[in-house]
mmCIF file with all atom_site columns, C-alpha atoms in Angstrom:
data_model
loop_
_atom_site.group_PDB
_atom_site.id
_atom_site.type_symbol
_atom_site.label_atom_id
_atom_site.label_alt_id
_atom_site.label_comp_id
_atom_site.label_asym_id
_atom_site.label_entity_id
_atom_site.label_seq_id
_atom_site.pdbx_PDB_ins_code
_atom_site.Cartn_x
_atom_site.Cartn_y
_atom_site.Cartn_z
_atom_site.occupancy
_atom_site.B_iso_or_equiv
_atom_site.pdbx_formal_charge
_atom_site.auth_seq_id
_atom_site.auth_comp_id
_atom_site.auth_asym_id
_atom_site.auth_atom_id
_atom_site.pdbx_PDB_model_num
ATOM 1  C CA . MET J 1 1  ? -1.496  9.918   15.395  1.00 78.00 ? 358 MET J CA 1
ATOM 2  C CA . LYS J 1 2  ? 1.851   11.582  16.046  1.00 77.00 ? 359 LYS J CA 1
ATOM 3  C CA . LYS J 1 3  ? 0.068   14.360  17.976  1.00 80.00 ? 360 LYS J CA 1
ATOM 4  C CA . ASP J 1 4  ? -1.453  11.643  20.168  1.00 79.00 ? 361 ASP J CA 1
ATOM 5  C CA . GLY J 1 5  ? 1.964   10.184  21.020  1.00 82.00 ? 362 GLY J CA 1
ATOM 6  C CA . ALA J 1 6  ? 2.476   7.583   18.290  1.00 83.00 ? 363 ALA J CA 1
ATOM 7  C CA . ILE J 1 7  ? 6.070   6.482   17.752  1.00 82.00 ? 364 ILE J CA 1
ATOM 8  C CA . GLU J 1 8  ? 7.395   6.496   14.180  1.00 81.00 ? 365 GLU J CA 1
ATOM 9  C CA . TYR J 1 9  ? 9.937   3.973   12.962  1.00 81.00 ? 366 TYR J CA 1
ATOM 10 C CA . GLY J 1 10 ? 11.996  4.295   9.768   1.00 80.00 ? 367 GLY J CA 1
ATOM 11 C CA . ALA J 1 11 ? 10.870  7.813   8.820   1.00 80.00 ? 368 ALA J CA 1
ATOM 12 C CA . SER J 1 12 ? 13.385  8.061   5.969   1.00 84.00 ? 369 SER J CA 1
ATOM 13 C CA . ASN J 1 13 ? 12.305  4.632   4.682   1.00 83.00 ? 370 ASN J CA 1
ATOM 14 C CA . SER J 1 14 ? 8.718   5.873   4.332   1.00 80.00 ? 371 SER J CA 1
ATOM 15 C CA . SER J 1 15 ? 9.890   8.839   2.264   1.00 84.00 ? 372 SER J CA 1
ATOM 16 C CA . TRP J 1 16 ? 12.034  6.687   -0.016  1.00 89.00 ? 373 TRP J CA 1
ATOM 17 C CA . LEU J 1 17 ? 9.238   4.160   -0.490  1.00 85.00 ? 374 LEU J CA 1
ATOM 18 C CA . ALA J 1 18 ? 6.784   6.923   -1.415  1.00 86.00 ? 375 ALA J CA 1
ATOM 19 C CA . ILE J 1 19 ? 9.249   8.294   -3.987  1.00 92.00 ? 376 ILE J CA 1
ATOM 20 C CA . ALA J 1 20 ? 9.864   4.807   -5.425  1.00 93.00 ? 377 ALA J CA 1
ATOM 21 C CA . HIS J 1 21 ? 6.113   4.188   -5.603  1.00 89.00 ? 378 HIS J CA 1
ATOM 22 C CA . VAL J 1 22 ? 5.466   7.360   -7.603  1.00 94.00 ? 379 VAL J CA 1
ATOM 23 C CA . LEU J 1 23 ? 8.449   6.694   -9.885  1.00 97.00 ? 380 LEU J CA 1
ATOM 24 C CA . PHE J 1 24 ? 7.170   3.167   -10.563 1.00 94.00 ? 381 PHE J CA 1
ATOM 25 C CA . TYR J 1 25 ? 3.812   4.488   -11.785 1.00 92.00 ? 382 TYR J CA 1
ATOM 26 C CA . ILE J 1 26 ? 5.494   7.169   -13.902 1.00 97.00 ? 383 ILE J CA 1
ATOM 27 C CA . ALA J 1 27 ? 7.781   4.530   -15.441 1.00 97.00 ? 384 ALA J CA 1
ATOM 28 C CA . ALA J 1 28 ? 4.883   2.144   -16.136 1.00 92.00 ? 385 ALA J CA 1
ATOM 29 C CA . ILE J 1 29 ? 2.782   4.841   -17.810 1.00 93.00 ? 386 ILE J CA 1
ATOM 30 C CA . THR J 1 30 ? 5.787   6.068   -19.816 1.00 96.00 ? 387 THR J CA 1
ATOM 31 C CA . GLU J 1 31 ? 6.550   2.526   -21.000 1.00 94.00 ? 388 GLU J CA 1
ATOM 32 C CA . TRP J 1 32 ? 2.932   2.065   -22.056 1.00 91.00 ? 389 TRP J CA 1
ATOM 33 C CA . PHE J 1 33 ? 3.000   5.290   -24.095 1.00 94.00 ? 390 PHE J CA 1
ATOM 34 C CA . ILE J 1 34 ? 6.307   4.374   -25.760 1.00 96.00 ? 391 ILE J CA 1
ATOM 35 C CA . ARG J 1 35 ? 5.724   0.667   -26.453 1.00 93.00 ? 392 ARG J CA 1
ATOM 36 C CA . LYS J 1 36 ? 1.942   0.637   -27.032 1.00 90.00 ? 393 LYS J CA 1
ATOM 37 C CA . PRO J 1 37 ? 1.793   -3.062  -26.081 1.00 89.00 ? 394 PRO J CA 1
ATOM 38 C CA . PRO J 1 38 ? -1.217  -5.132  -27.146 1.00 90.00 ? 395 PRO J CA 1
ATOM 39 C CA . VAL J 1 39 ? -3.726  -6.189  -24.518 1.00 90.00 ? 396 VAL J CA 1
ATOM 40 C CA . ASP J 1 40 ? -3.333  -9.954  -24.149 1.00 95.00 ? 397 ASP J CA 1
ATOM 41 C CA . GLY J 1 41 ? -4.001  -12.605 -21.537 1.00 96.00 ? 398 GLY J CA 1
ATOM 42 C CA . LEU J 1 42 ? -0.995  -11.623 -19.456 1.00 94.00 ? 399 LEU J CA 1
ATOM 43 C CA . SER J 1 43 ? -2.124  -7.993  -19.461 1.00 91.00 ? 400 SER J CA 1
ATOM 44 C CA . ILE J 1 44 ? -5.597  -9.017  -18.330 1.00 95.00 ? 401 ILE J CA 1
ATOM 45 C CA . LEU J 1 45 ? -4.073  -11.128 -15.538 1.00 97.00 ? 402 LEU J CA 1
ATOM 46 C CA . GLY J 1 46 ? -1.934  -8.188  -14.413 1.00 92.00 ? 403 GLY J CA 1
ATOM 47 C CA . ILE J 1 47 ? -4.904  -5.839  -14.390 1.00 92.00 ? 404 ILE J CA 1
ATOM 48 C CA . ALA J 1 48 ? -6.959  -8.386  -12.430 1.00 96.00 ? 405 ALA J CA 1
ATOM 49 C CA . LEU J 1 49 ? -4.166  -8.755  -9.839  1.00 95.00 ? 406 LEU J CA 1
ATOM 50 C CA . TYR J 1 50 ? -3.898  -4.986  -9.556  1.00 91.00 ? 407 TYR J CA 1
ATOM 51 C CA . VAL J 1 51 ? -7.660  -4.614  -9.019  1.00 95.00 ? 408 VAL J CA 1
ATOM 52 C CA . MET J 1 52 ? -7.678  -7.382  -6.384  1.00 92.00 ? 409 MET J CA 1
ATOM 53 C CA . SER J 1 53 ? -4.755  -5.703  -4.610  1.00 87.00 ? 410 SER J CA 1
ATOM 54 C CA . ALA J 1 54 ? -6.562  -2.360  -4.657  1.00 88.00 ? 411 ALA J CA 1
ATOM 55 C CA . MET J 1 55 ? -9.642  -4.046  -3.168  1.00 90.00 ? 412 MET J CA 1
ATOM 56 C CA . ALA J 1 56 ? -7.475  -5.621  -0.449  1.00 85.00 ? 413 ALA J CA 1
ATOM 57 C CA . LEU J 1 57 ? -6.046  -2.175  0.340   1.00 85.00 ? 414 LEU J CA 1
ATOM 58 C CA . VAL J 1 58 ? -9.552  -0.737  0.674   1.00 88.00 ? 415 VAL J CA 1
ATOM 59 C CA . GLY J 1 59 ? -10.347 -3.589  3.082   1.00 84.00 ? 416 GLY J CA 1
ATOM 60 C CA . VAL J 1 60 ? -7.215  -2.890  5.120   1.00 82.00 ? 417 VAL J CA 1
ATOM 61 C CA . ILE J 1 61 ? -7.981  0.831   5.299   1.00 85.00 ? 418 ILE J CA 1
ATOM 62 C CA . SER J 1 62 ? -11.589 0.191   6.334   1.00 85.00 ? 419 SER J CA 1
ATOM 63 C CA . ASN J 1 63 ? -10.473 -2.228  9.068   1.00 80.00 ? 420 ASN J CA 1
ATOM 64 C CA . LEU J 1 64 ? -7.837  0.059   10.517  1.00 80.00 ? 421 LEU J CA 1
ATOM 65 C CA . CYS J 1 65 ? -9.728  3.361   10.062  1.00 79.00 ? 422 CYS J CA 1
ATOM 66 C CA . ARG J 1 66 ? -7.744  6.132   11.763  1.00 77.00 ? 423 ARG J CA 1
ATOM 67 C CA . LEU J 1 67 ? -4.820  3.790   12.475  1.00 76.00 ? 424 LEU J CA 1
ATOM 68 C CA . TRP J 1 68 ? -4.038  3.259   8.772   1.00 79.00 ? 425 TRP J CA 1
ATOM 69 C CA . THR J 1 69 ? -1.084  5.202   7.445   1.00 79.00 ? 426 THR J CA 1
ATOM 70 C CA . VAL J 1 70 ? 1.701   4.732   4.940   1.00 77.00 ? 427 VAL J CA 1
ATOM 71 C CA . GLU J 1 71 ? 4.196   5.493   7.699   1.00 79.00 ? 428 GLU J CA 1
ATOM 72 C CA . LEU J 1 72 ? 5.265   2.931   10.278  1.00 78.00 ? 429 LEU J CA 1
ATOM 73 C CA . LEU J 1 73 ? 3.595   4.372   13.374  1.00 80.00 ? 430 LEU J CA 1
ATOM 74 C CA . ILE J 1 74 ? 2.758   2.593   16.591  1.00 81.00 ? 431 ILE J CA 1
ATOM 75 C CA . ALA J 1 75 ? -0.100  4.366   18.360  1.00 79.00 ? 432 ALA J CA 1
ATOM 76 C CA . ARG J 1 76 ? -0.205  4.611   22.144  1.00 80.00 ? 433 ARG J CA 1
ATOM 77 C CA . ASP J 1 77 ? -3.654  2.986   22.120  1.00 79.00 ? 434 ASP J CA 1
ATOM 78 C CA . HIS J 1 78 ? -2.619  0.288   19.630  1.00 78.00 ? 435 HIS J CA 1
ATOM 79 C CA . VAL J 1 79 ? -4.605  -2.930  19.722  1.00 77.00 ? 436 VAL J CA 1
ATOM 80 C CA . LEU J 1 80 ? -3.645  -5.932  17.580  1.00 77.00 ? 437 LEU J CA 1
ATOM 81 C CA . VAL J 1 81 ? -6.207  -6.308  14.772  1.00 76.00 ? 438 VAL J CA 1
ATOM 82 C CA . GLN J 1 82 ? -6.956  -9.936  13.907  1.00 78.00 ? 439 GLN J CA 1
ATOM 83 C CA . ARG J 1 83 ? -10.132 -9.630  11.791  1.00 76.00 ? 440 ARG J CA 1
ATOM 84 C CA . SER J 1 84 ? -10.531 -9.803  8.031   1.00 75.00 ? 441 SER J CA 1
ATOM 85 C CA . LEU J 1 85 ? -7.246  -10.069 6.122   1.00 76.00 ? 442 LEU J CA 1
ATOM 86 C CA . PHE J 1 86 ? -5.272  -9.567  9.335   1.00 76.00 ? 443 PHE J CA 1
ATOM 87 C CA . GLY J 1 87 ? -6.446  -12.978 10.526  1.00 76.00 ? 444 GLY J CA 1
ATOM 88 C CA . VAL J 1 88 ? -4.685  -14.586 7.556   1.00 77.00 ? 445 VAL J CA 1
ATOM 89 C CA . VAL J 1 89 ? -1.731  -12.285 6.876   1.00 75.00 ? 446 VAL J CA 1
ATOM 90 C CA . ARG J 1 90 ? 0.132   -10.424 9.598   1.00 69.00 ? 447 ARG J CA 1
ATOM 91 C CA . HIS J 1 91 ? 0.572   -7.258  7.532   1.00 68.00 ? 448 HIS J CA 1
ATOM 92 C CA . PRO J 1 92 ? -1.690  -7.339  4.427   1.00 58.00 ? 449 PRO J CA 1
ATOM 93 C CA . ASN J 1 93 ? -0.755  -3.751  3.561   1.00 58.00 ? 450 ASN J CA 1
ATOM 94 C CA . CYS J 1 94 ? 2.518   -5.234  2.239   1.00 57.00 ? 451 CYS J CA 1
ATOM 95 C CA . PHE J 1 95 ? 0.584   -6.724  -0.675  1.00 52.00 ? 452 PHE J CA 1
#
């Protein structure tokens, strides 16, 4: 999209968020290995929320197609998407 003239906002923020995202998963996996917590109702709820969030992300990506990115880019040919989750939540990728 950048080659086609898209404007990027907060480039350093995107890098820091990507680093924080990876560190979060590393920390969660490390905690699981160290603590070996039992699987209980709260764990099941957390897993269910995670799966629903992953499904929402797949929906967002499929709606935006080539316009989806982890960076904050505004494409020259940008058109406001108002279908699917975007009709309910302005920026569902935030979930």
